[in-house]
mmCIF file of C-alpha atoms and ligand atoms in Angstrom:
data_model
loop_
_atom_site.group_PDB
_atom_site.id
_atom_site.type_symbol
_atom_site.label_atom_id
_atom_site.label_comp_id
_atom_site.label_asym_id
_atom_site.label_seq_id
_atom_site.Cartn_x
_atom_site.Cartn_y
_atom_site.Cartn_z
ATOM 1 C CA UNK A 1 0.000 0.000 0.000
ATOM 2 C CA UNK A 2 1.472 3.505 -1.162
ATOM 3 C CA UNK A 3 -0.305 6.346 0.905
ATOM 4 C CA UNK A 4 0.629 9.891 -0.719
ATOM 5 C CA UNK A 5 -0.092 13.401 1.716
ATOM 6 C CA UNK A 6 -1.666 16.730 0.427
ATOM 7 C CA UNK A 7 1.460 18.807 -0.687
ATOM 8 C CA UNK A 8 2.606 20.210 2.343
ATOM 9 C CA UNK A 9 0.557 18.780 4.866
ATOM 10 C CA UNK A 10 1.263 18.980 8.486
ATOM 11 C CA UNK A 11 3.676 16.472 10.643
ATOM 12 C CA UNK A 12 0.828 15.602 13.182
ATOM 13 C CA UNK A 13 -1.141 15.007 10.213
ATOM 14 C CA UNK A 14 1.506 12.379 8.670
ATOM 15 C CA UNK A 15 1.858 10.971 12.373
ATOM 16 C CA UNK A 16 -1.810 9.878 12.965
ATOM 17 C CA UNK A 17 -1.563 8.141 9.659
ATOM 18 C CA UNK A 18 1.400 6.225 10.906
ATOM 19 C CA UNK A 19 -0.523 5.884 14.342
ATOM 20 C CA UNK A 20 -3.242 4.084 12.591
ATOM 21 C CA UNK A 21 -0.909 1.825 10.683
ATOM 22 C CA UNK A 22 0.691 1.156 13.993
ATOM 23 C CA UNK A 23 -2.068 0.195 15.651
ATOM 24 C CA UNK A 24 -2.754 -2.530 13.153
ATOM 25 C CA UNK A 25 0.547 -4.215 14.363
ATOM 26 C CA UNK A 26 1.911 -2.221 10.066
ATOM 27 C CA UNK A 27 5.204 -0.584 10.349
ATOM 28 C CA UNK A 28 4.885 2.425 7.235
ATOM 29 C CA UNK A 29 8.452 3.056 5.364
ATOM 30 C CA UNK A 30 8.733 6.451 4.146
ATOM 31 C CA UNK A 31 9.134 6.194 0.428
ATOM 32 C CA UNK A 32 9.232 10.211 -0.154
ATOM 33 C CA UNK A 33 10.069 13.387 2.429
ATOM 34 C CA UNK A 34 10.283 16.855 2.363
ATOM 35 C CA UNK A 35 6.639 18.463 1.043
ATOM 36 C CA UNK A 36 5.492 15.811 -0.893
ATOM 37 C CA UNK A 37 5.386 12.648 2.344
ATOM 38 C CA UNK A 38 4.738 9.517 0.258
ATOM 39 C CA UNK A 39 4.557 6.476 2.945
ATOM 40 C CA UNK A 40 4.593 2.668 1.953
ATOM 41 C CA UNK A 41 3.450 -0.027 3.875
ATOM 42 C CA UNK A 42 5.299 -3.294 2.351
ATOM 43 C CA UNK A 43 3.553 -6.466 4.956
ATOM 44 C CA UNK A 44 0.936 -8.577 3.158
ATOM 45 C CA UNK A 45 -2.757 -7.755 4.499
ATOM 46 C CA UNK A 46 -5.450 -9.431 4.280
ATOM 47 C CA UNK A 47 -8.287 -7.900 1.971
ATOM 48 C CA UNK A 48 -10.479 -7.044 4.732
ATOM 49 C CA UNK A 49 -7.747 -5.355 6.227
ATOM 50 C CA UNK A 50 -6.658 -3.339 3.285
ATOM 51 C CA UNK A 51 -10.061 -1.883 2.602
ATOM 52 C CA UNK A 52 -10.672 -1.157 6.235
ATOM 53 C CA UNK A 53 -7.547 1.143 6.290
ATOM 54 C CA UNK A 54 -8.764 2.311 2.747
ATOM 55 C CA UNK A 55 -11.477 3.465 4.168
ATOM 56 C CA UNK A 56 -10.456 4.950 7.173
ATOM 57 C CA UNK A 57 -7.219 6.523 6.458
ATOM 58 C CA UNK A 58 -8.489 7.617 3.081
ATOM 59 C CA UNK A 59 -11.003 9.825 4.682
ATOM 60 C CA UNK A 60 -8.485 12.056 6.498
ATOM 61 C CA UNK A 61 -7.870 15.437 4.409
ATOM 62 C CA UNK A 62 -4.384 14.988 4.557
ATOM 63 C CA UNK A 63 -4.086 11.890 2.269
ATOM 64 C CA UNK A 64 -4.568 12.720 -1.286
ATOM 65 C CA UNK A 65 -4.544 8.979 -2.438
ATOM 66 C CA UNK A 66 -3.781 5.258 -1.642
ATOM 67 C CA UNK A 67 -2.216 3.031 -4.049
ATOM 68 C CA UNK A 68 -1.249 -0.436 -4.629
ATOM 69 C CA UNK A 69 2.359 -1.656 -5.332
ATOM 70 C CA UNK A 70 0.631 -4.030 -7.696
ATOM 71 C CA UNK A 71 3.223 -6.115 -7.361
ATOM 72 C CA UNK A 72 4.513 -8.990 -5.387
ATOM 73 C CA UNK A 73 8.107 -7.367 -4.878
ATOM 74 C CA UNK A 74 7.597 -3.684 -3.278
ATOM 75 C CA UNK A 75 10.479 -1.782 -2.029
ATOM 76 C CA UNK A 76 12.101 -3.078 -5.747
ATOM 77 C CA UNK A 77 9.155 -1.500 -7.442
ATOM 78 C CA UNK A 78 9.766 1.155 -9.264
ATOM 79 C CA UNK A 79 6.125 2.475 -7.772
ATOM 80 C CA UNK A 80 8.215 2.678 -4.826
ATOM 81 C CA UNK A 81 10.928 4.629 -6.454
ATOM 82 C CA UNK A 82 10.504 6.453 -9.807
ATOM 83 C CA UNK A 83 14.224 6.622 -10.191
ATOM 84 C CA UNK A 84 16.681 4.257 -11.344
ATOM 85 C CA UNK A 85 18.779 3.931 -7.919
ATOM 86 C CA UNK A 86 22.468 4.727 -9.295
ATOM 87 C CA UNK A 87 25.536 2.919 -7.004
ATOM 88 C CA UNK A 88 28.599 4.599 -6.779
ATOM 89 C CA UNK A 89 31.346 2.087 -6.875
ATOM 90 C CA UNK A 90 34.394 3.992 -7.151
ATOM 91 C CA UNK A 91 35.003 6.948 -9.906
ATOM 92 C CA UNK A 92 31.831 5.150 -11.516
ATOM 93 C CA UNK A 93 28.319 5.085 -11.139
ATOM 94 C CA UNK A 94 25.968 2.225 -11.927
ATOM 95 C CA UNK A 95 22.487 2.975 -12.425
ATOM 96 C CA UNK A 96 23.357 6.719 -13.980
ATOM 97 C CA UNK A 97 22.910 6.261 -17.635
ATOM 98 C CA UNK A 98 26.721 5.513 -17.728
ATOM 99 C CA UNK A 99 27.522 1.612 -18.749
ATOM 100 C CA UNK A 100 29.968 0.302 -16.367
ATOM 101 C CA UNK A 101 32.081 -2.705 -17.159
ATOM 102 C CA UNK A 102 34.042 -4.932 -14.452
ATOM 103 C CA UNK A 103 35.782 -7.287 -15.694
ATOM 104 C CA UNK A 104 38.652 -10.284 -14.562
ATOM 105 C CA UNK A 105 39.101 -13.841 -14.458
ATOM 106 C CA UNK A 106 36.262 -16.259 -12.970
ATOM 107 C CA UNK A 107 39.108 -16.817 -10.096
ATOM 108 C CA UNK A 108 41.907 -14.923 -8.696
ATOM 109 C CA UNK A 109 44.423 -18.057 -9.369
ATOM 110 C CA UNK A 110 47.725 -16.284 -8.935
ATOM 111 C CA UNK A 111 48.730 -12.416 -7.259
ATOM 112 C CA UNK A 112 51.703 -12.331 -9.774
ATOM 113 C CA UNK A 113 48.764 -13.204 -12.687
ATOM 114 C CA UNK A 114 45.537 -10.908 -11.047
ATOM 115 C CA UNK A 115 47.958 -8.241 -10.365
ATOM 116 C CA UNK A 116 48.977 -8.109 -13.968
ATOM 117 C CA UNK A 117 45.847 -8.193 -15.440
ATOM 118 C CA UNK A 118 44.364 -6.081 -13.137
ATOM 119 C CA UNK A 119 47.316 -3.572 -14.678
ATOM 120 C CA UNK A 120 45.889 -4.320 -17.894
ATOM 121 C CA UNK A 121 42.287 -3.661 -17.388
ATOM 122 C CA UNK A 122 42.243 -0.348 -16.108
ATOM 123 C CA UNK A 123 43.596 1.891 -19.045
ATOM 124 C CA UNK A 124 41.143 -0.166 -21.255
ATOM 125 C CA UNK A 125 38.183 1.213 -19.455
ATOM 126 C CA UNK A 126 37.247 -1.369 -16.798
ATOM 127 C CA UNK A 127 35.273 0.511 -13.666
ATOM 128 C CA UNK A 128 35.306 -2.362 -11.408
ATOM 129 C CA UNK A 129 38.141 -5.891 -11.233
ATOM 130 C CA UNK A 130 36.217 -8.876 -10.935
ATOM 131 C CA UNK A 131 37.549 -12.020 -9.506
ATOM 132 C CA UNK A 132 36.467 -15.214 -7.725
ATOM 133 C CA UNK A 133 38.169 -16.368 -4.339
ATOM 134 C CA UNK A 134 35.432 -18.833 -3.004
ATOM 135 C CA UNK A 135 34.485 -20.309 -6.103
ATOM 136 C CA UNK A 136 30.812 -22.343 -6.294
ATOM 137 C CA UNK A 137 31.983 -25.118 -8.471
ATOM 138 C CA UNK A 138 29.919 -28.349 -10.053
ATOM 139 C CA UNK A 139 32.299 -30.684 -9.266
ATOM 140 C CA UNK A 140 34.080 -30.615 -5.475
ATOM 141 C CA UNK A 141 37.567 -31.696 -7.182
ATOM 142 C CA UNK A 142 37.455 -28.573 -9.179
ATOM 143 C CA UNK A 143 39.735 -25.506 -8.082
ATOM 144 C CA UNK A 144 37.224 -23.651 -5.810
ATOM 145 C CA UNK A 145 39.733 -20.752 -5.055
ATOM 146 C CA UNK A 146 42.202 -19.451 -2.565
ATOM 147 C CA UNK A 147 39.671 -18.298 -0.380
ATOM 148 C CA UNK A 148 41.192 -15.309 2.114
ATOM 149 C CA UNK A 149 44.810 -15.135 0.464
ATOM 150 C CA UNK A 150 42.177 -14.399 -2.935
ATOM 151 C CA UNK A 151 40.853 -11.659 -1.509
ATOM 152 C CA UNK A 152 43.732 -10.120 -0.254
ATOM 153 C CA UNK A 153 45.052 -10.229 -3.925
ATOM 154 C CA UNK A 154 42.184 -8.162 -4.835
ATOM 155 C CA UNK A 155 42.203 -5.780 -2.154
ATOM 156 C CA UNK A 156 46.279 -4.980 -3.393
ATOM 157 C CA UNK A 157 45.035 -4.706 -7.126
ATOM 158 C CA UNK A 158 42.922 -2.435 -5.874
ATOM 159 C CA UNK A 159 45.313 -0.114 -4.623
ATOM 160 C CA UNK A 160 47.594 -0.267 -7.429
ATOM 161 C CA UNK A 161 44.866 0.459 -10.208
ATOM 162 C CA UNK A 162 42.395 2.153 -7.541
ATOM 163 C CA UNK A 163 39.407 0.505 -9.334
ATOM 164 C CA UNK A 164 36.861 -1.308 -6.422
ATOM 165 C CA UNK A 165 36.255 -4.985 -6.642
ATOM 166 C CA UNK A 166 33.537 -7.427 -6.771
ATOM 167 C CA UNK A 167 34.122 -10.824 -5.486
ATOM 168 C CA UNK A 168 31.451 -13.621 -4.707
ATOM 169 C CA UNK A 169 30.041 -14.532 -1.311
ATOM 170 C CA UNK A 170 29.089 -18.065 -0.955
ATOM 171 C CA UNK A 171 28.085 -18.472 2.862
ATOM 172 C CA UNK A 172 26.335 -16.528 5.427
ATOM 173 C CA UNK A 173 29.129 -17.003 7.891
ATOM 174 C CA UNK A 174 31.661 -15.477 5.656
ATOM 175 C CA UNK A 175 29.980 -12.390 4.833
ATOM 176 C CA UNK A 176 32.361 -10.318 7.209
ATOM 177 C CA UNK A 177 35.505 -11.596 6.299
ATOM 178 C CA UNK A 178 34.752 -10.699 2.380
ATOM 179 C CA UNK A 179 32.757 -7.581 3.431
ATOM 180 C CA UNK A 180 35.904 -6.568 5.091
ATOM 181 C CA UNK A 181 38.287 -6.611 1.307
ATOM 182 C CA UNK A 182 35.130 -6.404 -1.139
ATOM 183 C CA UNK A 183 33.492 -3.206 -2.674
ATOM 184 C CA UNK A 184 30.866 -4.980 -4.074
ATOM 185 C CA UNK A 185 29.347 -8.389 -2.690
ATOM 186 C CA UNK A 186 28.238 -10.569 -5.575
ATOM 187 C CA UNK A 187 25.828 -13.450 -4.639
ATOM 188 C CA UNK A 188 26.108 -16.242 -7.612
ATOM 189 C CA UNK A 189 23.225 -17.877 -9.495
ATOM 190 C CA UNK A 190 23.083 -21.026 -6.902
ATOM 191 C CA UNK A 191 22.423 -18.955 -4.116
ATOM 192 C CA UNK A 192 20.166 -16.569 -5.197
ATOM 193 C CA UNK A 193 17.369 -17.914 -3.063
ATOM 194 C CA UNK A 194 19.660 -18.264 -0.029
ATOM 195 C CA UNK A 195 17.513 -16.640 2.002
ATOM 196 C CA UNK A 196 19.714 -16.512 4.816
ATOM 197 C CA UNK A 197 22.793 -15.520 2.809
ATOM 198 C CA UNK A 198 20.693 -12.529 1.160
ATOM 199 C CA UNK A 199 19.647 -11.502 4.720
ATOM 200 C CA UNK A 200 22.993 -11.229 5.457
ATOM 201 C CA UNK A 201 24.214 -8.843 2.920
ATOM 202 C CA UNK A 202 21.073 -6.801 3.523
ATOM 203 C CA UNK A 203 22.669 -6.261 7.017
ATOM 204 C CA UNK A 204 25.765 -4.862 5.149
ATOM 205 C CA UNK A 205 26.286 -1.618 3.845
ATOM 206 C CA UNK A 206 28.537 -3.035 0.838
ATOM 207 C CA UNK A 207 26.256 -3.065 -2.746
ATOM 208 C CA UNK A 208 25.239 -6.324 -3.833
ATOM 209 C CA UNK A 209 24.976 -7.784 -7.419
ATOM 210 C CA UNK A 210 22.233 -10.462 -7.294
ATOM 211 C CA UNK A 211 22.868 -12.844 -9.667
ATOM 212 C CA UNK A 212 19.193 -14.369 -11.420
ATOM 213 C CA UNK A 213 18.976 -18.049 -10.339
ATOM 214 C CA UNK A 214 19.850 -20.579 -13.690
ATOM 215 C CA UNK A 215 15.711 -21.449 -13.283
ATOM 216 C CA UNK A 216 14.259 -18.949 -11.675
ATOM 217 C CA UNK A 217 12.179 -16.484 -13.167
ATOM 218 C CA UNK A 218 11.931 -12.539 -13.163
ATOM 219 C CA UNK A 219 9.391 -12.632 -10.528
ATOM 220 C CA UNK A 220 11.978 -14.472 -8.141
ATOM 221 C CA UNK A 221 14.777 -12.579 -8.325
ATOM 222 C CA UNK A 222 12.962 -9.457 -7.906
ATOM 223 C CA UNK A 223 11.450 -11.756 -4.396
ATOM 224 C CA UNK A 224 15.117 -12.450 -3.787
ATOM 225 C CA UNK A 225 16.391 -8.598 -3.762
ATOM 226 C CA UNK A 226 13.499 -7.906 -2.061
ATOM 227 C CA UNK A 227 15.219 -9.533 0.690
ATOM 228 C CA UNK A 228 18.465 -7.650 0.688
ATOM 229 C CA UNK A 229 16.181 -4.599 0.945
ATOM 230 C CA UNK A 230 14.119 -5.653 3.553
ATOM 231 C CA UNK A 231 17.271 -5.296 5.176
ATOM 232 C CA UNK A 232 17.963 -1.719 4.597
ATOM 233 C CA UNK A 233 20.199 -2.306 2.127
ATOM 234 C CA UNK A 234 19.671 -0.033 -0.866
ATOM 235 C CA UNK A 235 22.298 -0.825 -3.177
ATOM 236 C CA UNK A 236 21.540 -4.352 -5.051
ATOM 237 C CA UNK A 237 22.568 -4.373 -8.725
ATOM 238 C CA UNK A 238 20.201 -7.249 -10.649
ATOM 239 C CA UNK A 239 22.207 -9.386 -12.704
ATOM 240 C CA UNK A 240 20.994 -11.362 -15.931
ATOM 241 C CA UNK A 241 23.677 -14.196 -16.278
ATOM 242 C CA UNK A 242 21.443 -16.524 -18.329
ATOM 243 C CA UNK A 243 18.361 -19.110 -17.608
ATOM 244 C CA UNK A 244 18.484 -22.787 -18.602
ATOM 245 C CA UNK A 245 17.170 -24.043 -21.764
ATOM 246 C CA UNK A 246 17.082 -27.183 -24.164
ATOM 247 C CA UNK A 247 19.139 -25.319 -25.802
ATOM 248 C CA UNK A 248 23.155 -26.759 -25.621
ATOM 249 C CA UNK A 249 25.022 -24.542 -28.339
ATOM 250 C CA UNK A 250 25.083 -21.906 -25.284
ATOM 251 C CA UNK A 251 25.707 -22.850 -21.699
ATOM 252 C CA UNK A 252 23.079 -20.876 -20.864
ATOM 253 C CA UNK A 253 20.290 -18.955 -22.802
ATOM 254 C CA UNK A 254 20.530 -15.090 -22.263
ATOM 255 C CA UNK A 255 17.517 -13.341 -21.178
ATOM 256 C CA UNK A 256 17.584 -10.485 -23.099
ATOM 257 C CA UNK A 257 13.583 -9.601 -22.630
ATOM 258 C CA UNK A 258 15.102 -9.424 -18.848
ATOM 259 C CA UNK A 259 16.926 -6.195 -19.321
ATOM 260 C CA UNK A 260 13.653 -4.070 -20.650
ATOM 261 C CA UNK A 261 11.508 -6.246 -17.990
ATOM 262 C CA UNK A 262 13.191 -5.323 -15.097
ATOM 263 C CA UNK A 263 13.798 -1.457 -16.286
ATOM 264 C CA UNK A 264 10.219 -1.316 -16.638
ATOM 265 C CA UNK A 265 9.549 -3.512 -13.102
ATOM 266 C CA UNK A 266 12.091 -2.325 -10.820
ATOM 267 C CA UNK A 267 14.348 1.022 -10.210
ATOM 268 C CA UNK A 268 17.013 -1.124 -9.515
ATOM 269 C CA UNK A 269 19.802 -0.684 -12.087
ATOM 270 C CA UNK A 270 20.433 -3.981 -14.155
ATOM 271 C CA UNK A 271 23.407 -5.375 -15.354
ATOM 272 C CA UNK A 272 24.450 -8.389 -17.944
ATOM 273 C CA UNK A 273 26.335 -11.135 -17.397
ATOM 274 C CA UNK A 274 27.187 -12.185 -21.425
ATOM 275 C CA UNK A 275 30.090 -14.483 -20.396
ATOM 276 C CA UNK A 276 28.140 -16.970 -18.343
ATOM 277 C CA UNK A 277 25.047 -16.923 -20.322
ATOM 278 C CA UNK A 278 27.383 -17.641 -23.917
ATOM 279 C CA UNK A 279 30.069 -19.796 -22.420
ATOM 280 C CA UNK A 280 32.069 -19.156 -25.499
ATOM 281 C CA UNK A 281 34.101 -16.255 -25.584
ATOM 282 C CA UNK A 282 33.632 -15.926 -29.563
ATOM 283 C CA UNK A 283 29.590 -14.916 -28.539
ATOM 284 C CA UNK A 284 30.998 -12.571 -25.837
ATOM 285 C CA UNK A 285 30.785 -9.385 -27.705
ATOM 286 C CA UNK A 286 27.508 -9.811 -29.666
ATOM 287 C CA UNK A 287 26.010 -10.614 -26.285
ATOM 288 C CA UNK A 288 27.734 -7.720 -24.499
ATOM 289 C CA UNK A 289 26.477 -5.377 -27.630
ATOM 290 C CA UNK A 290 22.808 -6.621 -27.502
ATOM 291 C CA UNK A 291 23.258 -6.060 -23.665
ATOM 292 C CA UNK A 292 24.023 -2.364 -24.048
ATOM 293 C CA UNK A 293 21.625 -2.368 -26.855
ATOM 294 C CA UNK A 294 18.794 -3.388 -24.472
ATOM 295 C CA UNK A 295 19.703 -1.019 -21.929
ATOM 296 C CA UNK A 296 21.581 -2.711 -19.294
ATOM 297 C CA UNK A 297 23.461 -0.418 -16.656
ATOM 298 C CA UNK A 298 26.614 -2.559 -16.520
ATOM 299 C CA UNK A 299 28.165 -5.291 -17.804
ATOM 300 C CA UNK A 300 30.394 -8.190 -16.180
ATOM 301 C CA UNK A 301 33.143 -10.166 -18.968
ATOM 302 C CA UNK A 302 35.309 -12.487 -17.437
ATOM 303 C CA UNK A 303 39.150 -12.069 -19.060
ATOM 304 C CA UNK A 304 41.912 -13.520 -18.583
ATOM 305 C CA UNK A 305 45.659 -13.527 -19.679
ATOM 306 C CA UNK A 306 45.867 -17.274 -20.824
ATOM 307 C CA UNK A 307 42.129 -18.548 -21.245
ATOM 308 C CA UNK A 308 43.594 -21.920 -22.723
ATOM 309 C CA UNK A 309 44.802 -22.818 -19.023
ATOM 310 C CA UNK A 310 42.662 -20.882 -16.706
ATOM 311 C CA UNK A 311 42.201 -22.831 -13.762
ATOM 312 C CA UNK A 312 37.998 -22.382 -14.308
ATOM 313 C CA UNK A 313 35.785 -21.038 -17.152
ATOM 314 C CA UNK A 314 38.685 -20.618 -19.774
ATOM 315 C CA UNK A 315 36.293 -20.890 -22.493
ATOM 316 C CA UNK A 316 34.409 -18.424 -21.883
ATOM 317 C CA UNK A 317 37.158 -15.868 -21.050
ATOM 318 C CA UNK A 318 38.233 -13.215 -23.789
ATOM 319 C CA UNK A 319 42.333 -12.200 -23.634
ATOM 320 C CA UNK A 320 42.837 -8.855 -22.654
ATOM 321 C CA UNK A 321 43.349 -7.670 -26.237
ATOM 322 C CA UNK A 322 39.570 -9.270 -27.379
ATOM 323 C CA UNK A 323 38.603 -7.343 -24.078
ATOM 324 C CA UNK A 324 39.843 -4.147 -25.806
ATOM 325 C CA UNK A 325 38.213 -4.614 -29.096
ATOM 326 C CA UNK A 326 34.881 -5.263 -27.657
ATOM 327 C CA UNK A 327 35.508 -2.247 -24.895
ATOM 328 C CA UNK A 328 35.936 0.011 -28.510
ATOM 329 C CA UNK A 329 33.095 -1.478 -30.006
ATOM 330 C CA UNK A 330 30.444 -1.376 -26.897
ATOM 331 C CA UNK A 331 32.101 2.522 -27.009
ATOM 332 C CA UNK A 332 31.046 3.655 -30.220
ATOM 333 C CA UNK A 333 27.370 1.509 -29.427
ATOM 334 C CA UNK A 334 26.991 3.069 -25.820
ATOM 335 C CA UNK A 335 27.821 6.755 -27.680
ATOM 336 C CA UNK A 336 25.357 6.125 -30.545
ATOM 337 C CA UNK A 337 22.565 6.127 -28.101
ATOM 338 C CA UNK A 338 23.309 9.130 -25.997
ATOM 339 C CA UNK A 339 25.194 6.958 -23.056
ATOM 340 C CA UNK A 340 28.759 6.490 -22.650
ATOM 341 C CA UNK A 341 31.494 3.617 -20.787
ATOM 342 C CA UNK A 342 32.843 6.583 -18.237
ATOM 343 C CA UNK A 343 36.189 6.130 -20.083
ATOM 344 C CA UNK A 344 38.263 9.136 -19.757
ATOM 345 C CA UNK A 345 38.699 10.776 -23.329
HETATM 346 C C1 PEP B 1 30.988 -16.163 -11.618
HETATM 347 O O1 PEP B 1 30.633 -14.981 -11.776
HETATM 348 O O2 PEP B 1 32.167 -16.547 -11.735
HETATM 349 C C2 PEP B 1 29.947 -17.192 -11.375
HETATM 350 C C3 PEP B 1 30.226 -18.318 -10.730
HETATM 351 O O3 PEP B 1 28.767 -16.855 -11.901
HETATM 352 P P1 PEP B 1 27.323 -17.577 -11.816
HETATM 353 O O4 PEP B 1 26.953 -17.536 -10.383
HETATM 354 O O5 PEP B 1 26.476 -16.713 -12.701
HETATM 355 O O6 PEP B 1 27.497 -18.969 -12.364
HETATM 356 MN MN1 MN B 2 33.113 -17.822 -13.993
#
């Protein structure tokens, strides 16, 4: 329920609203200050309930209408917020009309090999270094990362290029440890209804890029953010990384009706995963084009210096000079429509 105040109205007059919502055990959010008050009220009601308070709070002067969010997810709703909510992750801004790229290996493997690339990357444009240290893996035999000693790889690439980084979080108990290195908490596609694990970077004050499930739909991950939020947590990037299919050319199929679907759903900026969906790097850059194409605030490509013998995803992982190349092209696409990469000139 969305309650908007007369322009200007009085504070006792917003108070006995909230008093009334109080006393029926609701605890209102305010969505909008200053002269305009808008207040939301995100628990589920019962029908009775909602036309009781229709009725009664409708009839005070001060409340020139009640809405609906019309919508299972609410403080994602872009009835909540008009605005795209823009994230500020170092020089960049996600969410801004900007398209930021971050971009690295799947895993941190080496410092001598992150801290090279991470040299690379940021004179070709990169706003955020991307790298995994706790790695979710299929198989248990498979290199599942340095853990810690990963992170603190990160944390010195980060200093020498002074571009944040986004690592992945894959437990509830180690949300600290990586909060303490990580600019950006990413949650991965297996956990993105880890309920427990969301809650817990809702209680951070680090941004979060939600990952979409492999199966779940649109609905879902909106549910899922809608956790972090719950929290108080503001700053949640979507990510589209790709959905299952029948389909095997790809690994997975790219979503791209997810980019205008959540712009139209959710003020929360949105940003495209092309290496995970393709799986092959030679479909990275179409993917990453059609991404920008479709309006996606960001962009994540995994590179890496030797893709023949990374130690995981190596086929999907463009060299630092394909990086370049598609960094020009996604340019010249991201200038075409009014936008730009944030590259300095
Ligand atoms: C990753 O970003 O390296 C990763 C594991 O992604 P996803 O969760 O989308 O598979
Ligand atoms: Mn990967």
């Amino acid at each position: 329920m969305v309650i908007g105040m007369c322009e200007g109205c009085q504070k006792s007059e917003v108070a006995r609203v909230i008093s009334a919502l109080r006393q029926r055990g609701l605890e209102p959010r305010i969505i909008s200050a200053g002269s305009n008050v808008v207040l939301g009220v995100v628990e589920e009601m019962s029908q009775g309930l909602a036309q009781e308070l229709s009725q009664e709070i409708g009839a005070l002067p001060a409340v020139e209408e009640i809405n609906h969010f019309g919508s299972s997810w609410k403080l994602a709703s872009r009835n909540f917020r008009a605005e795209t909510t823009a994230i500020k992750l170092g020089r960049r801004t996600v969410g801004d009309g900007e398209v930021v790229v971050m971009a690295g290996p799947c895993a941190v493997e080496s410092r001598e090999a992150y801290l090279d690339l991470a040299r690379k990357l940021a004179p070709l444009g990169a706003g955020v270094l991307r790298g995994g240290a706790f790695k979710p893996r299929t198989s248990p035999y498979s290199f599942r990362g340095l853990g810690e000693e990963g992170l603190r790889i990160m944390a010195e690439a980060r200093e020498i290029t002074g571009l944040p980084i986004i690592t992945e979080v894959l437990r509830a108990s180690d949300v600290e440890l990586v909060a303490r290195y990580a600019d950006v908490l990413q949650i991965g596609t297996r956990n993105m209804q880890n309920f427990a694990l969301l809650e817990a970077v809702g209680d951070t004050d680090k941004p979060v890029m939600l990952k979409r499930g492999m199966m779940a739909t649109i609905k879902e991950l909106l549910l899922s953010a809608e956790y972090i939020l719950a929290r108080g947590n503001w700053q949640v990037i979507l990510c589209e990384r790709g959905v299952r299919t029948f389909e095997p050319e790809t690994r997975n199929t790219l979503d791209i009706s997810a980019v205008p679907l959540l712009k139209q759903h959710t003020h929360l900026p949105v940003l495209v995963d092309p290496s995970h969906a393709a799986g092959k790097r030679e479909l990275v850059p179409a993917l990453a084009r059609a991404a920008v194409a479709a309006g996606a605030d960001a962009l994540m490509i995994e590179v890496h210096a030797d893709p023949e013998n990374a130690l995981s995803d190596g086929r999907q992982s463009l060299t630092p000079a394909a990086f370049a190349e598609v960094m020009a092209e996604l340019s010249a696409l991201a200038g075409a429509m009014g936008r730009s990469l944030g590259m300095a000139a």
